[in-house]
Coordinates of N, CA, C and O in Angstrom, one line a residue:
X336 N 0.0 94.6 54.6 CA -0.3 93.4 54.3 C -1.8 93.2 54.7 O -2.2 93.7 55.9
X337 N -2.8 92.7 53.8 CA -4.1 92.5 54.3 C -4.3 91.4 55.3 O -3.7 90.5 55.5
X338 N -5.3 91.8 56.3 CA -5.3 90.8 57.5 C -5.6 89.5 57.1 O -5.4 88.7 58.1
X339 N -6.2 89.3 56.0 CA -6.5 87.9 55.8 C -5.3 87.0 55.1 O -5.5 85.8 55.0
X340 N -4.2 87.9 54.8 CA -3.2 87.2 54.2 C -2.4 86.5 55.4 O -2.1 87.0 56.5
X341 N -1.9 85.2 55.0 CA -1.0 84.6 55.8 C 0.4 85.0 56.4 O 0.9 85.7 55.3
X342 N 0.8 84.8 57.4 CA 2.2 85.4 57.7 C 3.0 84.1 57.8 O 4.4 84.5 57.9
X343 N 2.7 83.0 57.0 CA 3.6 82.0 57.1 C 4.4 82.1 55.7 O 3.9 82.2 54.8
X344 N 5.7 82.0 55.9 CA 6.8 82.4 54.8 C 6.5 81.2 53.9 O 6.3 80.0 54.4
X345 N 6.5 81.2 52.5 CA 6.5 80.1 51.6 C 7.7 79.8 51.4 O 8.8 80.3 51.6
X346 N 8.0 78.3 51.2 CA 9.3 77.7 51.0 C 9.6 78.1 49.6 O 8.9 78.1 48.6
X347 N 11.0 78.2 49.3 CA 11.5 78.3 48.1 C 11.2 77.2 47.1 O 10.8 76.0 47.7
X348 N 11.1 77.4 45.8 CA 10.6 76.2 45.0 C 11.6 75.3 45.1 O 11.1 74.0 44.8
X349 N 12.7 75.2 45.1 CA 13.6 74.5 45.3 C 13.3 73.3 46.5 O 13.6 72.1 46.5
X350 N 12.6 73.6 47.5 CA 12.1 73.0 48.4 C 10.5 72.4 48.6 O 10.1 72.0 49.3
X351 N 10.1 72.7 47.1 CA 8.9 72.0 47.0 C 8.8 70.8 46.4 O 9.7 70.3 45.6
X352 N 7.7 69.9 46.5 CA 7.8 68.6 45.7 C 6.7 68.6 44.9 O 5.5 69.0 45.3
X353 N 6.8 68.3 43.7 CA 5.9 68.4 42.6 C 4.5 67.3 42.9 O 5.0 66.1 43.6
X354 N 3.6 67.6 42.5 CA 2.4 66.7 42.6 C 2.6 65.3 42.0 O 3.5 65.4 41.0
X355 N 2.1 64.3 42.5 CA 2.4 63.0 41.8 C 1.2 62.4 41.3 O 0.0 62.4 42.0
X356 N 0.9 62.1 39.9 CA -0.1 61.6 39.5 C 0.0 60.2 39.1 O 0.8 59.9 38.5
X357 N -0.8 59.3 39.7 CA -0.6 58.2 39.5 C -2.1 57.2 38.7 O -3.1 57.9 38.9
X358 N -2.1 56.4 37.9 CA -3.0 55.5 37.3 C -3.4 54.4 38.5 O -2.4 53.7 38.8
X359 N -4.4 54.4 39.1 CA -5.0 53.6 39.9 C -6.1 52.7 39.6 O -6.7 53.3 38.7
X360 N -6.4 51.6 40.1 CA -7.8 51.1 39.8 C -8.6 51.0 41.2 O -8.1 50.7 42.3
X361 N -9.9 51.5 41.1 CA -10.8 51.0 42.0 C -11.6 49.8 41.8 O -12.1 49.5 40.7
X362 N -11.5 49.0 42.9 CA -12.1 47.6 42.7 C -13.5 47.8 42.9 O -13.9 48.2 44.1
X363 N -14.2 47.5 42.1 CA -15.8 47.6 42.2 C -16.4 46.2 42.7 O -17.3 46.5 43.4
X364 N -15.7 45.2 42.5 CA -15.7 43.9 43.2 C -14.7 43.1 42.8 O -13.8 43.6 42.2
X365 N -14.7 41.8 43.0 CA -13.7 41.0 43.1 C -13.0 41.0 41.7 O -11.9 40.9 41.4
X366 N -13.7 41.0 40.5 CA -13.2 41.0 39.2 C -13.3 42.3 38.1 O -12.8 42.4 37.1
X367 N -13.8 43.4 38.8 CA -14.2 44.5 38.0 C -13.2 45.8 38.6 O -13.3 46.1 39.6
X368 N -12.7 46.4 37.7 CA -11.6 47.7 38.0 C -12.1 48.8 37.3 O -12.4 48.6 36.1
X369 N -12.2 49.9 38.0 CA -12.5 51.1 37.2 C -11.2 51.9 37.3 O -10.8 52.4 38.4
X370 N -10.5 52.0 36.1 CA -9.4 52.8 36.1 C -9.7 54.3 36.6 O -10.6 54.8 36.2
X371 N -8.6 54.9 37.3 CA -8.8 56.4 37.8 C -7.5 56.8 37.8 O -6.2 56.3 37.7
X372 N -7.6 58.1 38.1 CA -6.2 59.0 38.3 C -6.5 59.3 39.9 O -7.1 60.1 40.1
X373 N -5.2 59.1 40.6 CA -5.0 59.5 41.8 C -3.8 60.5 41.8 O -2.7 60.4 41.5
X374 N -4.1 62.0 42.4 CA -3.0 63.0 42.4 C -3.1 63.3 43.7 O -3.6 63.6 44.4
X375 N -1.6 63.0 44.1 CA -1.0 63.2 45.5 C -0.3 64.7 45.4 O 0.5 64.9 45.0
X376 N -0.7 65.4 46.8 CA -0.1 66.8 47.1 C 0.5 66.8 48.2 O -0.1 66.4 49.1
X377 N 1.6 67.5 48.4 CA 2.4 67.7 49.7 C 2.6 69.0 49.9 O 3.1 69.8 48.7
X378 N 2.6 69.5 50.9 CA 2.5 70.9 51.3 C 3.7 70.8 52.6 O 3.4 70.4 53.7
X379 N 4.8 71.2 52.4 CA 5.9 71.5 53.2 C 5.5 72.1 54.6 O 6.1 71.8 55.6
X380 N 4.6 73.0 54.3 CA 4.2 73.7 55.6 C 3.1 72.9 56.6 O 2.8 73.2 57.7
X381 N 2.5 71.9 55.9 CA 1.9 70.8 56.8 C 2.2 69.5 56.4 O 1.6 68.7 55.6
X382 N 3.4 69.0 56.7 CA 4.1 67.9 56.3 C 3.3 66.7 56.5 O 3.8 65.4 56.0
X383 N 2.6 66.5 57.9 CA 2.0 65.3 58.1 C 1.0 64.7 57.5 O 0.5 63.7 57.4
X384 N 0.3 65.7 56.5 CA -0.7 65.3 55.8 C -0.6 65.4 54.4 O 0.0 66.4 53.7
X385 N -1.0 64.4 53.3 CA -0.9 64.4 52.0 C -2.4 64.6 51.3 O -3.1 63.8 51.9
X386 N -2.6 65.4 50.5 CA -3.9 65.8 49.9 C -3.8 64.6 48.8 O -3.0 64.8 47.8
X387 N -5.1 63.7 48.7 CA -5.1 62.9 47.4 C -6.6 63.0 46.8 O -7.4 63.1 47.5
X388 N -6.4 63.4 45.6 CA -7.8 63.5 44.9 C -7.8 62.4 43.8 O -6.9 62.3 43.0
X389 N -9.0 61.9 43.8 CA -9.2 61.0 42.8 C -9.9 61.3 41.7 O -11.1 62.0 42.1
X390 N -9.8 60.9 40.5 CA -10.9 61.5 39.6 C -10.8 60.2 38.4 O -10.1 59.5 38.4
X391 N -12.0 60.5 37.5 CA -12.2 59.4 36.5 C -11.3 59.7 35.5 O -10.5 60.8 35.3
X392 N -11.3 58.8 34.4 CA -10.2 59.0 33.3 C -10.8 60.3 32.5 O -9.8 60.8 31.9
X393 N -11.9 60.7 32.7 CA -12.6 62.0 31.9 C -11.9 63.2 32.7 O -12.3 64.2 32.3
X394 N -11.3 63.1 33.9 CA -10.8 64.2 34.5 C -11.8 64.7 35.7 O -11.3 65.6 36.4
X395 N -13.0 64.1 35.9 CA -14.0 64.6 36.9 C -13.4 64.0 38.1 O -13.4 63.1 38.4
X396 N -13.4 65.1 39.1 CA -12.8 64.7 40.4 C -14.1 64.2 41.2 O -15.2 64.8 41.1
X397 N -13.8 63.1 41.9 CA -14.7 62.2 42.7 C -14.6 62.4 44.0 O -15.7 63.2 44.7
X398 N -13.5 62.5 44.5 CA -13.3 62.8 45.9 C -11.9 63.3 46.4 O -11.0 62.9 45.6
X399 N -12.2 64.1 47.4 CA -10.4 64.6 47.8 C -10.5 64.1 49.1 O -11.3 64.2 50.2
X400 N -9.4 63.4 49.7 CA -9.2 63.1 51.1 C -7.7 63.5 51.4 O -6.8 63.5 50.6
X401 N -7.5 63.9 52.8 CA -6.4 64.2 53.4 C -5.8 62.8 54.3 O -6.7 62.4 55.2
X402 N -4.7 62.2 53.9 CA -4.3 61.0 54.4 C -2.9 61.3 55.1 O -2.1 62.0 54.5
X403 N -2.6 60.7 56.2 CA -1.4 61.0 56.9 C -0.1 60.6 56.1 O -0.3 59.4 55.5
X404 N 0.8 61.2 55.9 CA 2.1 60.7 55.2 C 2.4 59.4 55.6 O 2.9 58.6 55.0
X405 N 2.5 59.5 57.0 CA 3.1 58.4 57.9 C 2.3 57.0 57.4 O 2.8 55.9 57.3
X406 N 1.0 57.1 57.3 CA 0.2 56.2 57.1 C 0.5 55.5 55.6 O 0.5 54.3 55.3
X407 N 0.6 56.5 54.6 CA 1.0 56.1 53.5 C 2.2 55.4 53.1 O 2.5 54.5 52.6
X408 N 3.2 56.0 53.9 CA 4.6 55.2 53.9 C 4.6 54.1 54.6 O 5.2 52.9 53.9
X409 N 4.0 53.8 55.8 CA 3.9 52.6 56.3 C 3.2 51.4 55.4 O 3.5 50.1 55.4
X410 N 2.1 51.9 54.7 CA 1.3 50.8 54.0 C 1.8 50.5 52.7 O 1.2 49.6 52.0
X411 N 3.2 51.1 52.3 CA 3.9 50.4 51.3 C 4.7 49.1 51.8 O 4.7 48.0 50.8
X412 N 4.6 49.0 53.0 CA 5.4 47.5 53.2 C 4.5 46.8 54.5 O 5.1 45.6 54.6
X413 N 3.5 47.3 54.9 CA 2.9 46.6 56.1 C 1.3 47.2 56.2 O 1.1 48.4 55.8
X414 N 0.6 46.6 57.0 CA -0.7 47.4 57.4 C -0.5 48.4 57.9 O 0.3 48.4 59.0
X415 N -1.3 49.4 57.6 CA -1.2 50.9 58.1 C -2.4 51.2 58.4 O -3.1 51.2 57.3
X416 N -2.6 52.4 59.6 CA -3.8 52.9 59.7 C -4.9 52.1 60.2 O -4.7 50.9 60.7
X417 N -5.9 52.9 60.6 CA -7.3 52.1 61.1 C -8.3 53.2 61.1 O -8.3 54.2 60.4
X418 N -9.4 52.6 61.1 CA -10.7 53.5 61.1 C -11.0 53.6 59.5 O -11.1 52.8 58.6
X419 N -11.1 54.8 59.0 CA -11.7 55.2 57.7 C -10.7 55.2 56.8 O -11.0 55.0 55.6
X420 N -9.4 55.0 57.3 CA -8.4 54.9 55.9 C -7.3 53.7 56.3 O -6.6 54.1 57.7
X421 N -7.0 53.0 55.4 CA -6.0 51.8 55.8 C -5.3 51.6 54.4 O -6.0 51.7 53.4
X422 N -4.1 51.0 54.5 CA -3.2 50.7 53.5 C -2.6 49.7 53.8 O -1.9 49.6 55.0
X423 N -2.3 48.6 52.8 CA -1.4 47.4 53.0 C -0.9 47.0 51.8 O -1.6 47.3 50.8
X424 N 0.2 46.2 51.7 CA 0.7 46.1 50.5 C 0.0 44.6 49.7 O -0.8 43.8 50.6
X425 N -0.1 44.6 48.6 CA -0.8 43.3 47.9 C 0.3 42.2 48.1 O 1.3 42.2 48.3
X426 N -0.2 40.9 47.7 CA 0.6 40.0 47.7 C 1.6 40.1 46.4 O 1.3 41.0 45.6
X427 N 2.9 39.7 46.6 CA 4.0 40.0 45.6 C 3.6 39.5 44.1 O 3.0 38.5 44.1
X428 N 3.8 40.6 43.3 CA 3.3 40.2 41.9 C 4.5 41.1 41.1 O 5.3 41.5 41.6
X429 N 4.1 41.1 39.6 CA 5.3 41.8 38.8 C 5.0 43.2 39.1 O 6.2 43.8 39.2
X430 N 4.1 43.7 39.3 CA 3.9 45.1 39.5 C 3.5 45.5 41.0 O 2.4 45.2 41.5
X431 N 4.6 45.7 41.9 CA 4.4 45.8 43.2 C 3.3 47.1 43.6 O 3.4 48.0 42.8
X432 N 2.3 46.8 44.5 CA 1.3 47.7 44.6 C 0.7 47.4 46.1 O 0.9 46.6 46.7
X433 N 0.0 48.5 46.6 CA -0.8 48.4 47.9 C -2.3 48.7 47.6 O -2.6 49.2 46.7
X434 N -3.0 48.2 48.6 CA -4.3 48.4 48.5 C -4.6 49.7 49.8 O -4.1 49.7 50.6
X435 N -5.4 50.6 49.1 CA -5.7 51.7 50.0 C -7.3 51.8 50.1 O -8.1 51.8 49.2
X436 N -7.8 51.5 51.5 CA -9.1 51.6 51.5 C -9.7 52.6 52.1 O -9.0 53.2 53.2
X437 N -10.6 53.4 51.7 CA -11.2 54.6 52.2 C -12.8 54.2 52.7 O -13.3 53.7 51.8
X438 N -12.9 54.5 53.9 CA -14.4 54.3 54.4 C -15.3 55.5 54.6 O -14.5 56.4 55.3
X439 N -16.4 55.6 54.7 CA -17.1 56.7 55.0 C -18.5 55.7 55.7 O -18.7 54.6 55.5
X440 N -19.4 56.3 56.3 CA -20.5 55.7 57.0 C -21.4 55.0 55.9 O -21.8 53.7 56.1
X441 N -21.6 55.4 54.7 CA -22.5 54.9 53.8 C -21.7 54.2 52.7 O -22.2 53.4 51.7
X442 N -20.5 54.3 52.4 CA -19.8 53.8 51.3 C -18.2 53.5 51.8 O -17.8 54.0 52.5
X443 N -17.7 52.6 50.8 CA -16.3 52.4 50.9 C -15.8 52.2 49.6 O -16.4 51.9 48.5
X444 N -14.3 52.5 49.4 CA -13.7 52.6 48.2 C -12.4 52.0 48.4 O -11.6 52.3 49.1
X445 N -12.0 50.9 47.6 CA -11.0 50.0 47.8 C -10.0 50.4 46.3 O -10.6 50.0 45.2
X446 N -8.8 50.9 46.4 CA -8.0 51.3 45.5 C -6.8 50.4 45.3 O -6.1 50.3 46.3
X447 N -6.3 49.8 44.1 CA -5.0 49.4 43.9 C -4.0 50.3 43.5 O -4.2 51.0 42.5
X448 N -3.0 50.8 44.5 CA -2.0 51.7 44.0 C -0.7 51.3 43.7 O -0.2 50.7 44.4
X449 N -0.2 51.4 42.5 CA 1.4 51.2 42.5 C 2.4 51.9 43.3 O 2.1 53.1 43.5
X450 N 3.2 51.0 43.9 CA 4.1 51.6 45.0 C 5.2 52.1 44.6 O 5.8 53.0 45.2
X451 N 6.0 51.8 43.4 CA 7.1 52.3 43.0 C 7.4 53.7 43.1 O 8.3 54.5 43.7
X452 N 6.6 54.5 42.5 CA 6.6 55.9 42.2 C 6.1 56.6 43.4 O 6.6 57.7 43.7
X453 N 5.2 56.0 43.9 CA 4.7 56.5 45.3 C 5.6 56.5 46.3 O 6.0 57.5 46.9
X454 N 6.4 55.4 46.4 CA 7.6 55.3 47.2 C 8.6 56.4 47.1 O 9.2 57.0 48.0
X455 N 8.9 56.6 45.8 CA 10.1 57.6 45.5 C 9.5 58.9 45.9 O 10.3 59.7 46.3
X456 N 8.2 59.3 45.5 CA 7.7 60.5 45.8 C 7.6 60.8 47.2 O 8.2 62.1 47.9
X457 N 7.1 59.8 48.1 CA 7.3 60.1 49.6 C 8.6 60.3 50.0 O 8.9 61.2 50.9
X458 N 9.6 59.4 49.6 CA 11.0 59.7 49.9 C 11.5 61.2 49.6 O 12.2 61.8 50.4
X459 N 11.1 61.8 48.4 CA 11.4 63.3 48.1 C 10.7 64.1 49.1 O 11.3 65.1 49.7
X460 N 9.6 63.9 49.7 CA 9.0 64.7 50.8 C 9.7 64.5 52.0 O 9.9 65.5 52.7
X461 N 10.0 63.2 52.4 CA 11.1 63.3 53.6 C 12.1 63.9 53.5 O 12.8 64.0 54.6
X462 N 12.8 64.0 52.4 CA 14.1 64.7 52.0 C 13.8 66.3 52.4 O 14.5 66.8 53.2
X463 N 12.6 66.8 52.0 CA 12.3 68.0 52.5 C 12.0 68.4 53.9 O 12.5 69.3 54.4
X464 N 11.1 67.4 54.4 CA 10.7 67.5 55.7 C 10.8 66.4 56.5 O 10.0 65.5 56.3
X465 N 12.0 65.9 57.1 CA 12.0 64.4 57.8 C 10.9 64.4 58.9 O 10.4 65.3 59.7
X466 N 10.5 63.1 58.9 CA 9.5 62.8 59.9 C 9.9 63.2 61.3 O 9.1 63.8 62.1
X467 N 11.0 63.2 61.8 CA 11.3 63.6 62.9 C 11.3 65.3 63.4 O 11.2 65.8 64.5
X468 N 11.2 66.1 62.1 CA 10.8 67.5 62.6 C 9.3 67.7 62.4 O 8.8 69.0 62.3
X469 N 8.4 66.7 62.0 CA 7.0 67.2 62.0 C 6.7 67.6 63.2 O 6.9 67.3 64.2
X470 N 5.4 68.1 63.3 CA 4.7 68.9 64.5 C 4.3 67.6 65.2 O 4.0 66.5 64.7
X471 N 4.7 67.4 66.8 CA 4.1 66.5 67.6 C 2.5 66.7 67.5 O 2.0 67.5 67.9
X472 N 1.9 65.4 67.7 CA 0.6 65.4 67.7 C 0.0 65.6 69.1 O 0.7 65.7 70.1
X473 N -1.2 66.3 69.1 CA -1.8 66.5 70.2 C -2.0 65.7 71.3 O -2.6 64.5 70.7
X474 N -1.7 65.8 72.4 CA -2.0 64.9 73.6 C -3.4 64.9 73.8 O -4.0 65.8 74.7
X475 N -4.4 64.3 73.1 CA -5.9 64.3 73.4 C -6.3 63.8 74.7 O -7.1 64.5 75.3
X476 N -5.6 62.9 75.3 CA -6.0 62.7 76.7 C -5.9 63.6 77.7 O -6.7 64.0 78.5
X477 N -4.6 64.4 77.7 CA -4.4 65.5 78.4 C -5.1 66.7 78.2 O -5.6 67.4 79.3
X478 N -5.4 67.0 76.9 CA -6.3 67.9 76.7 C -7.7 68.0 77.1 O -8.4 68.9 77.6
X479 N -8.4 66.7 77.0 CA -9.6 66.5 77.2 C -9.7 66.6 78.9 O -10.7 66.6 79.6
X480 N -8.7 65.8 79.6 CA -8.6 65.9 81.1 C -8.6 67.3 81.6 O -9.3 67.9 82.5
X481 N -7.9 68.2 81.0 CA -7.7 69.5 81.1 C -9.2 70.3 81.1 O -9.5 71.2 81.8
X482 N -9.9 69.9 79.8 CA -11.1 70.4 79.8 C -12.3 70.1 80.9 O -13.1 70.8 81.3
X483 N -12.1 68.7 81.1 CA -13.1 68.2 82.0 C -12.8 68.5 83.6 O -13.9 68.6 84.5
X484 N -11.5 68.8 83.8 CA -11.2 68.9 85.3 C -10.5 70.1 85.8 O -10.0 70.4 86.7
X485 N -10.2 70.9 84.7 CA -9.8 72.2 84.8 C -8.2 72.1 84.9 O -7.3 71.2 84.8
X486 N -7.6 73.2 84.9 CA -5.9 73.3 84.8 C -5.1 72.4 86.0 O -4.1 71.7 85.7
X487 N -5.8 72.2 87.2 CA -5.1 71.1 88.3 C -5.0 69.8 87.9 O -4.2 69.2 88.3
X488 N -5.9 69.2 87.0 CA -5.9 68.0 86.6 C -4.6 67.6 85.9 O -4.1 66.4 85.9
X489 N -3.8 68.5 85.2 CA -2.3 68.2 84.4 C -1.4 68.2 85.4 O -0.4 67.5 85.4
X490 N -1.5 68.8 86.7 CA -0.5 68.9 87.6 C -0.6 67.4 88.5 O -1.5 67.0 88.9
X491 N 0.9 67.1 88.7 CA 1.3 66.1 89.7 C 0.8 64.7 89.5 O 1.0 63.9 90.2

């Protein structure tokens, strides 16, 4: 095997979840919508993160973001996330949807995302890799204390 090749086994095709393509609207202002396509991709080897690529109707990719699967799932029913990525449900209407806000230092983008297909797709990802078997997040406080004060900082 070539040294650059991964030793991570790939999952059988039966354990993969197909990408989800959704028609979304980017809100340019209160009354102006820009139709776009959002493609959601799930990798069972990195289950806590969903890659989302936003493209114009002509197929030109504009931005790719990695968003926490838990954030997306939570944003279907309640405010979820903080900082640069947040998601929350819209007011009840004919077509259930959620707002997805992506922020960067110089720009922000607000998308209206239909939730029915996204919810079903997320449910399929949780059948492949349940939330309780996702890797435990790094203890940043403990990690930083160890860096600042040496190995004895974590003891006792």
